[in-house]
XYZ file of C-alpha atoms in Angstrom:
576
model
C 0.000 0.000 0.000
C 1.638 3.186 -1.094
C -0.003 6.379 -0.636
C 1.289 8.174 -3.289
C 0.311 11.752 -2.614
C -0.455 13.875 1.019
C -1.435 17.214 -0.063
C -2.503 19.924 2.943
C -4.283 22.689 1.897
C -4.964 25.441 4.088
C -6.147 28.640 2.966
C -6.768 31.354 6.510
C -8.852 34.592 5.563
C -8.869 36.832 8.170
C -8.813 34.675 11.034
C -11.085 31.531 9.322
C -9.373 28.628 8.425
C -10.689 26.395 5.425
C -8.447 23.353 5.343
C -8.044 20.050 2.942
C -6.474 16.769 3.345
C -5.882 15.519 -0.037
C -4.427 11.460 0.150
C -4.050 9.921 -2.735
C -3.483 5.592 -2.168
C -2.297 3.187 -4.223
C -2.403 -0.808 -3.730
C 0.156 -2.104 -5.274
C 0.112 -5.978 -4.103
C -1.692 -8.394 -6.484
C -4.724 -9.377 -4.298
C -7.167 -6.194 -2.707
C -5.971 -5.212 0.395
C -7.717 -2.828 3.666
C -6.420 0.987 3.038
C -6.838 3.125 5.739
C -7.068 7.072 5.682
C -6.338 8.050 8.689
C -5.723 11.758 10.051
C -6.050 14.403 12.733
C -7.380 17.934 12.843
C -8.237 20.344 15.545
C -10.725 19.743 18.135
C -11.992 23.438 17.695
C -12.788 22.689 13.964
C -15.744 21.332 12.523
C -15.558 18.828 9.211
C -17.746 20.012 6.434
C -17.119 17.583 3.541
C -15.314 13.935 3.251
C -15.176 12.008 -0.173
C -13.635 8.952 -1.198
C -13.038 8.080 -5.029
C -12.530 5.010 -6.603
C -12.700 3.435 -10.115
C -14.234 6.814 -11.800
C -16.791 6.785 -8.720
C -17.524 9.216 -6.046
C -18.582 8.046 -2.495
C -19.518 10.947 -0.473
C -20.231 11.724 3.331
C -23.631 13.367 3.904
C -24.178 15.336 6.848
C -27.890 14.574 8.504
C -29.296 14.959 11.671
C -27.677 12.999 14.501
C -30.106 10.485 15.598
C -31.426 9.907 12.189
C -28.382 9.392 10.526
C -27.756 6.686 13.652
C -31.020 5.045 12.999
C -30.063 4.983 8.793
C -26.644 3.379 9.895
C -28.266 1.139 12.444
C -30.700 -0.167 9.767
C -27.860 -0.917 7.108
C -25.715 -2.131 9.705
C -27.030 -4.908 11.568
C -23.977 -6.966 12.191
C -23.195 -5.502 15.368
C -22.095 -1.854 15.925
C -19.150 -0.139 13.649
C -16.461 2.420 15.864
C -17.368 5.944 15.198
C -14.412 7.349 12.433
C -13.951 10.042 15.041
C -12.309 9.878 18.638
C -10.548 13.113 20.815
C -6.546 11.677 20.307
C -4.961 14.595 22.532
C -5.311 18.231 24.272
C -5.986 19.591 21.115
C -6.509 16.986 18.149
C -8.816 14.849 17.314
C -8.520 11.870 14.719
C -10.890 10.988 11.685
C -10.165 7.370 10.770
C -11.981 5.559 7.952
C -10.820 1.896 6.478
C -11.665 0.757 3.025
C -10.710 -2.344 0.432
C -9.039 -1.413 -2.493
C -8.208 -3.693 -5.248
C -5.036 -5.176 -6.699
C -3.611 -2.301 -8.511
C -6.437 -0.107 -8.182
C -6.057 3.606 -6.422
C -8.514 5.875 -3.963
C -8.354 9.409 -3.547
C -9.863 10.540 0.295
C -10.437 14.311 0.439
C -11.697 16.008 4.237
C -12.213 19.321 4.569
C -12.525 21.089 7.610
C -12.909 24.914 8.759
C -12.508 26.850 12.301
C -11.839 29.973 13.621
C -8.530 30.663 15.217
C -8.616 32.057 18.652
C -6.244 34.475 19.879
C -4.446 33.331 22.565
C -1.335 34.984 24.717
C -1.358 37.517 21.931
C -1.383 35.247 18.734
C -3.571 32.897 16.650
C -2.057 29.595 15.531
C -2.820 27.420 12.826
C -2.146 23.590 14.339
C -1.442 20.529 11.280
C -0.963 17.602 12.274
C 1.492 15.146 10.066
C 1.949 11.355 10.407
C 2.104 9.637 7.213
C 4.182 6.802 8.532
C 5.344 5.834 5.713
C 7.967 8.117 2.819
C 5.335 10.312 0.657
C 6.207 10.681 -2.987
C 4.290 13.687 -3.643
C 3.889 15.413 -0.033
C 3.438 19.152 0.532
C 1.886 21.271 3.112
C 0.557 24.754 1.382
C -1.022 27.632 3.910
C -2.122 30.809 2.435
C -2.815 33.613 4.943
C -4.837 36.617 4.150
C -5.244 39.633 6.979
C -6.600 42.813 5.517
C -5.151 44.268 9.089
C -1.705 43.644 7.915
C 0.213 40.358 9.209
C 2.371 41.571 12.021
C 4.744 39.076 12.489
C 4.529 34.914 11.627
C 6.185 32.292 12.660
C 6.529 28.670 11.762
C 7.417 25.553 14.206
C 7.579 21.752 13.411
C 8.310 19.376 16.437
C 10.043 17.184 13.554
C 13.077 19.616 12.341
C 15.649 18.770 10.712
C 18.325 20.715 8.638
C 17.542 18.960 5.441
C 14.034 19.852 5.919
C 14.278 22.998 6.817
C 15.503 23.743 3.033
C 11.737 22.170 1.946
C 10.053 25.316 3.478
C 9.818 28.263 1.702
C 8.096 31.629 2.848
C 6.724 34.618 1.499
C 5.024 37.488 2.813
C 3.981 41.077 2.139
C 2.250 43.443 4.212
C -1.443 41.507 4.574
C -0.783 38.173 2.529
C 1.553 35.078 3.373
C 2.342 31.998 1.491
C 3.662 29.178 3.682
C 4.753 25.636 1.064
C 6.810 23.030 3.116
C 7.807 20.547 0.432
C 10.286 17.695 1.348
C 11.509 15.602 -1.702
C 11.204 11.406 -0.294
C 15.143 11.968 0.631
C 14.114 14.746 3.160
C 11.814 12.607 4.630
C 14.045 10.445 5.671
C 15.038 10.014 9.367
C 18.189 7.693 8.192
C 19.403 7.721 4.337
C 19.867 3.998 4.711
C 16.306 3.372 6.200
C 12.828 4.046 4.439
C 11.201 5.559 7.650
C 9.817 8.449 7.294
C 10.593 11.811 10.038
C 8.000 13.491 9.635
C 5.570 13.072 12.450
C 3.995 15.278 15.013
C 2.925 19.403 14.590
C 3.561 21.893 11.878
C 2.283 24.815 13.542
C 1.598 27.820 12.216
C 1.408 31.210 14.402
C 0.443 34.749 13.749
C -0.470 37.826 14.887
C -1.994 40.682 13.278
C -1.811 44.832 12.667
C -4.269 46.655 14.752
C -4.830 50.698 15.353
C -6.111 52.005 18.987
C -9.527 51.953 17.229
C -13.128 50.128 17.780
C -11.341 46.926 15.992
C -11.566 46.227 12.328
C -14.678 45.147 10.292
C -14.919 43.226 7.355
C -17.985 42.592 5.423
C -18.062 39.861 2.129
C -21.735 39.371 0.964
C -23.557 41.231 3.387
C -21.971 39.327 6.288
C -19.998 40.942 8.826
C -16.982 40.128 10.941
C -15.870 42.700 13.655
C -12.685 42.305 15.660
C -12.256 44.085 19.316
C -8.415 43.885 20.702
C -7.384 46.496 22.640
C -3.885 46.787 23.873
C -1.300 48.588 25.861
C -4.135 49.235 28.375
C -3.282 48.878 31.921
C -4.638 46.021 33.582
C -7.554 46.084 36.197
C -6.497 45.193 39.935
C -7.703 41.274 40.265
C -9.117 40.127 43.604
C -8.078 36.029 43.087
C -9.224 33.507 45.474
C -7.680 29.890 44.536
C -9.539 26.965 45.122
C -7.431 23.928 45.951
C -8.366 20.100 46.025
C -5.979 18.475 48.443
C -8.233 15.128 48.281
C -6.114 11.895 48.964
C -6.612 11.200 44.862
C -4.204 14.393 44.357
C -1.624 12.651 46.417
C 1.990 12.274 44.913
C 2.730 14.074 41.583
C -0.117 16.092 41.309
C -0.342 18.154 44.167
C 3.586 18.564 43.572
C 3.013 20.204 39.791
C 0.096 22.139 41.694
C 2.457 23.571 44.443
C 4.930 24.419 41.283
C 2.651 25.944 39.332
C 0.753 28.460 42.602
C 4.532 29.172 43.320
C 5.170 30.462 39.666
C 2.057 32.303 39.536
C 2.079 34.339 42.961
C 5.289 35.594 41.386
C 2.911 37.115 38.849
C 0.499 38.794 40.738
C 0.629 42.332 40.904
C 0.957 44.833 43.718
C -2.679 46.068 43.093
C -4.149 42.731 42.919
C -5.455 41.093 45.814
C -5.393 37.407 46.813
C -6.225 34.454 49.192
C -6.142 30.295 48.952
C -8.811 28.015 49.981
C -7.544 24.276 50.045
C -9.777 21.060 50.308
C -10.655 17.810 51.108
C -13.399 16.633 53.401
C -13.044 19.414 55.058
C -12.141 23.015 54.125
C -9.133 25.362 54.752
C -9.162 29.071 54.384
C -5.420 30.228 54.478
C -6.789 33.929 55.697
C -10.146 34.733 56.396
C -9.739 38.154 53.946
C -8.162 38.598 51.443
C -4.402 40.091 51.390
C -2.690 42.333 48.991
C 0.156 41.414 46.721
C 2.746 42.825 48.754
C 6.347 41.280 48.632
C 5.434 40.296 52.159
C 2.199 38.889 51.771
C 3.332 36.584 48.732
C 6.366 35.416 51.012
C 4.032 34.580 53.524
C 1.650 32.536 50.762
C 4.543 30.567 49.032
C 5.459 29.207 52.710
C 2.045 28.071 52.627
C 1.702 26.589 49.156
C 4.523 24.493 50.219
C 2.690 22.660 52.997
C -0.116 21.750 50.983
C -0.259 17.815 51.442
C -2.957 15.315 50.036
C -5.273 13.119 51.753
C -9.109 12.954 53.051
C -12.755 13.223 50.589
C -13.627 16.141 48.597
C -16.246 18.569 49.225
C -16.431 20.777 45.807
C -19.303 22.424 47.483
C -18.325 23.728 50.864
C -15.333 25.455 49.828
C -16.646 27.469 47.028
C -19.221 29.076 48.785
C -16.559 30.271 51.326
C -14.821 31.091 48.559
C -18.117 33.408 47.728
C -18.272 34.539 51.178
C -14.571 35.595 51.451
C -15.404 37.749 48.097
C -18.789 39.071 49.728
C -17.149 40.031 52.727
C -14.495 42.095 51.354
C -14.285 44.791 51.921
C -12.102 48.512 50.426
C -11.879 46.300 47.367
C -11.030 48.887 44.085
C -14.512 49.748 42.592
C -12.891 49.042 39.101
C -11.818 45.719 39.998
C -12.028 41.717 38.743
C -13.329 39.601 41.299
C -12.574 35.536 40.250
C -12.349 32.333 41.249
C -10.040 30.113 40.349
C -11.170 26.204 41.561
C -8.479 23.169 40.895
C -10.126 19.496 41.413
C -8.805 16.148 40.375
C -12.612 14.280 40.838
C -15.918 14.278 42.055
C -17.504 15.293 45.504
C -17.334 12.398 47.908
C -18.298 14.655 51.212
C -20.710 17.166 51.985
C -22.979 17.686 49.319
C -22.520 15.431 46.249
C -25.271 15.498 43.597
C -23.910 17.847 40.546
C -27.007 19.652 40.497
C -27.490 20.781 43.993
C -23.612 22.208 44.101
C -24.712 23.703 40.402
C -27.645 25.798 41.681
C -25.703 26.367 45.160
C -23.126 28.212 43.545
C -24.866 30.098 40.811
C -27.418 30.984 43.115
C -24.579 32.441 45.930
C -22.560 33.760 42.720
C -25.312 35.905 41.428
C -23.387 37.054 38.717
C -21.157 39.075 41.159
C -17.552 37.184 40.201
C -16.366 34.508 37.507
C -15.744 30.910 38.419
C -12.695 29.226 36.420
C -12.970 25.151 37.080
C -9.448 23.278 35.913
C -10.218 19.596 35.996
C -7.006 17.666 36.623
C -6.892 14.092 34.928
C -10.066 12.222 33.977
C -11.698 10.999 36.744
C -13.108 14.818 36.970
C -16.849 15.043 35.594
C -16.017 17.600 33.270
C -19.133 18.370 32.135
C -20.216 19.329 35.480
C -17.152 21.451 35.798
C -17.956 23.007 32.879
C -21.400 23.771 33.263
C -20.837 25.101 36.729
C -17.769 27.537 34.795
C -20.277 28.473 32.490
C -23.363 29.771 34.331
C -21.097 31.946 36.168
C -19.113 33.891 33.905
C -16.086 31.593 33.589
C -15.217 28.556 31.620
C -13.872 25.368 32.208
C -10.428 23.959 30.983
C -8.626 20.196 31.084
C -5.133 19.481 32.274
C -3.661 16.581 30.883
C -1.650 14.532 33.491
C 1.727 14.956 31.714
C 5.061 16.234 33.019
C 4.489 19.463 32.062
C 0.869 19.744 33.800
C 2.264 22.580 36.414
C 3.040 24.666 32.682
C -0.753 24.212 31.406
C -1.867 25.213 34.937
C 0.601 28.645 34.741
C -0.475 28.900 30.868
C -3.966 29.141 31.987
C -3.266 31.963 34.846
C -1.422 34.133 31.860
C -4.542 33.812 30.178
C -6.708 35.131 32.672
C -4.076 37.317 34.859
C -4.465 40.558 32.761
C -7.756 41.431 32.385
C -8.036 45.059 30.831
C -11.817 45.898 30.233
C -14.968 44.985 32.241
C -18.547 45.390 31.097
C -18.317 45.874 27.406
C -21.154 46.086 25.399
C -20.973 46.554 21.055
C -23.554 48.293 19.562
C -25.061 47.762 16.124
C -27.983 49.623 14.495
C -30.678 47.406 15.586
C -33.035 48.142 12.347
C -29.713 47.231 9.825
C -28.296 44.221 11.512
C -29.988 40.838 11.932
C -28.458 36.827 13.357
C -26.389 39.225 15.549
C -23.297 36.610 17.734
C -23.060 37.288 21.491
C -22.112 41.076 21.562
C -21.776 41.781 25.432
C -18.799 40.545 27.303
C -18.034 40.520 30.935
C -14.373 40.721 30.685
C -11.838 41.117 27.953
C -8.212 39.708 28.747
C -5.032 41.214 27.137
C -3.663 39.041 24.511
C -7.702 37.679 23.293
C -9.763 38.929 21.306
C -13.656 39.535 20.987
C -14.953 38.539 17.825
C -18.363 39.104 16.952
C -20.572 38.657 13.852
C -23.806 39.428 12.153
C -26.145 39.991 8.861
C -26.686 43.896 7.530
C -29.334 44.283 5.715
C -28.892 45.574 1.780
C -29.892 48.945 2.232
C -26.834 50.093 4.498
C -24.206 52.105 3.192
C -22.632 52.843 6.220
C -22.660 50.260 9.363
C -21.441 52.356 12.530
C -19.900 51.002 15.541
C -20.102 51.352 18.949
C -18.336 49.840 22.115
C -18.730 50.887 25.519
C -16.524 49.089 28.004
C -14.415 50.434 31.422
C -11.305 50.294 31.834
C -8.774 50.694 34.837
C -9.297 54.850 34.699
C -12.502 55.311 32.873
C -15.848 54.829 31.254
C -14.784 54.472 27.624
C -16.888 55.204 24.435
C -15.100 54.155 21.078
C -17.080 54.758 17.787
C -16.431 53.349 14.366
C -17.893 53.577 10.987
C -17.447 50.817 7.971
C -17.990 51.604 4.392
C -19.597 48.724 3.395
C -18.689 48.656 -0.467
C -15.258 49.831 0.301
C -15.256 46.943 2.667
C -16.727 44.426 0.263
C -13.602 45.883 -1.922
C -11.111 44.450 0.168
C -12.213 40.843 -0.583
C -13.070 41.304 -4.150
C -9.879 40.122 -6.017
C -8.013 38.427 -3.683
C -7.547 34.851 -5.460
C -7.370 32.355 -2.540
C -9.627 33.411 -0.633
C -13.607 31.433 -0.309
C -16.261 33.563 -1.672
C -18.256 33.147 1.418
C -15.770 33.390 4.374
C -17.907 35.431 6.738
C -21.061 33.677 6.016
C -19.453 30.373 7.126
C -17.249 32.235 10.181
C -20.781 33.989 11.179
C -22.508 30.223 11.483
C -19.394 28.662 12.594
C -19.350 31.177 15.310
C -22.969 31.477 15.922
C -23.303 27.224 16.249
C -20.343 27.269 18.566
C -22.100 30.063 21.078
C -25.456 28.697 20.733
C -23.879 24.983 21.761
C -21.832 26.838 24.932
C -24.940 28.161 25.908
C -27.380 25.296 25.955
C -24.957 23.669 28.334
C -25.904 26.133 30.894
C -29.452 26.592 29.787
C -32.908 24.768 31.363
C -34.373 22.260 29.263
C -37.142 23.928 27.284
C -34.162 26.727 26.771
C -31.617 23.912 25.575
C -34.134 22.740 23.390
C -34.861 25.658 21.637
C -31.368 26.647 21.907
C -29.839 23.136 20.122
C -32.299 23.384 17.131
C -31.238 26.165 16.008
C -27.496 25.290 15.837
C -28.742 22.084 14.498
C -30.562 23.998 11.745
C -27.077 25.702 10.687
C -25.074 22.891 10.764
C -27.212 21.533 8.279
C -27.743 24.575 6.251
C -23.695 25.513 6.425
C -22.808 21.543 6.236
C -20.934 21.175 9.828
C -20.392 17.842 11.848
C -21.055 19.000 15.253
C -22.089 17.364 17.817
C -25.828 17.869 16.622
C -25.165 16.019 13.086
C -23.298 13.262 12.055
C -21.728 12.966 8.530
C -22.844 9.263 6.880
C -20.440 8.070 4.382
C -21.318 5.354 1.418
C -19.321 2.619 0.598
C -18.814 0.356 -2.012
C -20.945 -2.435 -2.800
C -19.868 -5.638 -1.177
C -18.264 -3.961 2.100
C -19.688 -2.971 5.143
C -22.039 -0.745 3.269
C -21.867 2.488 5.707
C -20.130 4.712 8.081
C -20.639 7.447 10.699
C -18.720 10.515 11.561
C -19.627 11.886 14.577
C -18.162 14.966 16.372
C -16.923 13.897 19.542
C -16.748 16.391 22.806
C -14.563 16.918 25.754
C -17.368 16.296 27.986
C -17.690 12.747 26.655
């Protein structure tokens, strides 16, 4: 078996990514043999086509409504159940798999295309491609062309697989808003070992970027009467933090975890600043307030907490409950705390509650209800024995959101990652405005906080009659009540796009759903029934319309006759 070409296409227009695996597979044995395509893209993305060919024919995937695309596959399938083609393979990959018999010197082409929107994060958006042919690829090229009408502001490449020899297969170009990324290695660059036929090149070609941006209202663009409008403010100073961390010192965080979790609280009371202010809740069955208020980030006062950090030992139940309402009361009880200030929680766990109160949805409505809006909750779930869709839902009802670390050597770096995220936030309460009349299908457009180094995105329909579409954001900031106004010309606007040659016709209709399906999905997790209902068939009724595998549809692919006649692509989530 000999696949004969790996082609990956990815063409980036102003922040959305349209990307295609193109393998072409040859049998070359003299008796039909199992080829598999098998590849990984982004967790964040969402697959919107697959096709097999073979013999002159096309065999497509179909995307259809989850449970009847099930009860389709369970009615041509009733030999017992087939493996979904999709499974979560890491932090941030998952992997599309998808088997097929080929005949004695016959050839199949698989094509997947996916598309996502890259987040800013710590100040730059990356563009993730997984490679692991394992095998030497005749005809093997990765091709990313990056279009930012802001201006590219400086781009890097990366490639966990580098070698000198291959670092002569990359070529790059770039001018002021365009970049053209080809790495091509010949089959000799592949190669780990000239004398051996195994191939290097496995593991991340990563692509990261940042872009131009004035000390405006953020940059609009508009294709088709779809608009896109991106909020980043910078070199703002940041807003004093009041930080209360919630530790799990359960027995189940015994050993190398609550090591990596002394490490990281060490690293990141370093980076508090003087105006923040700070305290440390640990757990188990029973629950630990280091100070009853909480403490500016003195020299002295951070001294003081590091000696404590390092005493933290593991044993005893968990009550998940107990300690964040006094985690609420220490915050309600403050008092002097800067009016302009970001009150958060941050709450580590490693599993479920075992003492106290232990059904998810009690804790759930105990903590939104004390809450009440007032501060966010952050909820890092250590390992997998955490239910991590009640973490989540509890981050998401109150202002926060919920993240996973991986128990790897370098967990104590994701939890200090996460802090950077979060430590600088720069505006509270911002609201964008949009002439109500003009603009229809509006995305979330009020934001509790924005963090240095993210970015707000959000997106919407104008109707045809608009010649102008003005902005407005109000927000505060550390000294004031800030008003920042903004007018696009749409046709100049529509200008931009017009005859730029890689770029998909249709880019902010598809960001626009792709964004809208992704906030209407966060949001029924938090929502009451009826709400989710409601809620989950509409971003059912986009997938469809945009063609999206998320996890409302499932993509049902055809075989050939005389094989196991279909299969399912589902899209799988963190929450299981």
């Amino acid at each position: 078996i000999e696949i004969y070409k790996l082609h990956v296409d990815s063409k980036v227009t102003s922040r959305f990514a349209h990307t295609i695996i193109n393998s072409k597979i040859v049998n070359r044995a003299n008796e039909s043999r199992e080829v598999t395509f098998e590849v990984e893209l982004p967790k964040t993305a969402f697959i919107t086509n697959f096709s097999m060919s073979m013999d002159g024919k096309v065999y497509p995937g179909i995307i259809k409504e989850k449970a009847s695309a099930q009860k389709e596959y369970d009615t041509a399938v009733s030999q017992g159940q087939g493996a979904g083609l999709v499974r979560i393979t890491g932090r941030k990959l998952e992997q599309f798999h998808i088997s097929i018999s080929v005949a004695a010197a016959s050839k199949v082409t698989f094509e997947l295309m996916y598309e996502e929107l890259l987040k800013r994060q710590l100040g730059k958006f990356e563009l993730l491609i997984k490679v692991r042919p394992k095998q030497l690829v005749t005809h093997f090229q990765i091709d990313v062309h990056i279009f930012e009408p802001q201006g590219i502001r400086f781009l890097e490449t990366d490639s966990t697989f580098t070698t000198n020899e291959l670092t002569k297969a990359l070529t790059k170009v770039q001018t002021e808003t365009k970049a053209h990324i080809l790495f091509k290695p010949t089959v000799d660059q592949q190669k780990a070992d000239p004398e051996l036929n195994e191939n290097i090149l496995n593991g991340d070609f990563v692509v990261r970027y940042d872009v131009k941006r004035g000390a405006t209202a953020g940059d609009i663009q508009i294709v088709n009467g779809y608009f896109v409008h991106y909020f980043a403010p910078h070199e703002m100073p940041a807003l004093p933090k009041n930080v209360i961390f919630v530790i799990d010192r359960s027995g189940s965080m015994a050993g190398r975890k609550i090591e990596q979790t002394r490490d990281a609280l060490l690293k990141i009371l370093q980076d508090l600043r003087l105006k923040d202010r700070f305290s440390f809740i640990t757990f188990n069955n029973k629950v630990v307030e280091w100070k009853s208020s909480l403490l500016q980030a003195t020299p002295e006062n951070v001294a003081s907490a590091a000696g404590f950090v390092q005493t933290i030992s593991a044993s005893g139940g968990t009550d998940i409950n107990r300690a964040l309402l006094t985690a609420v009361s220490v915050l309600d009880k403050a008092e002097r705390l800067p009016e302009k200030s970001v009150s958060m929680i941050i709450l580590l766990t490693d599993g479920q509650s075992t003492s106290g109160e232990s059904r998810m949805e009690v804790i759930q409505e105990n903590i939104q209800k004390a809450v009440n809006g007032k501060y966010a909750l952050f909820c890092l779930g250590f390992g997998f024995d955490v239910s991590y869709k009640f973490l989540e839902k509890m981050a998401l009802s109150n202002g926060g959101l919920a993240r996973r670390i991986y128990e790897n050597a370098d967990a104590d770096l994701q939890l200090q990652n996460f802090y950077q995220e979060v430590a600088t936030p720069i505006l509270m309460k911002i609201e964008m405005h949009y002439p109500e009349n003009a603009v229809e299908g509006l995305t979330k457009n009020n934001f509790e906080l924005f963090f240095e180094g993210s970015e707000i995105v959000v997106s919407g329909k104008i109707s045809n009659k608009l010649d102008l579409l003005p902005v407005e954001i109000k927000a505060q900031s550390h000294a004031s009540d800030l008003i920042l106004r903004e007018e696009a010309n749409v046709k100049e606007k529509e200008q931009e796009f017009q005859n730029q040659s890689y770029i998909f016709e249709n880019f902010t209709e598809r960001l626009w759903a792709y964004l809208t399906i992704q906030q209407l999905l966060e949001e029924s997790i938090s929502a009451q029934e009826e709400k989710q209902k409601i809620l989950e068939a509409k971003a059912l009724e986009l997938s469809l319309q945009h063609s999206f595998v998320t996890p409302l549809t499932s993509m049902v692919i055809s075989k050939p006759d005389g094989q196991q006649q279909m299969e399912l692509a589902n899209k799988p989530t963190e929450a299981g």
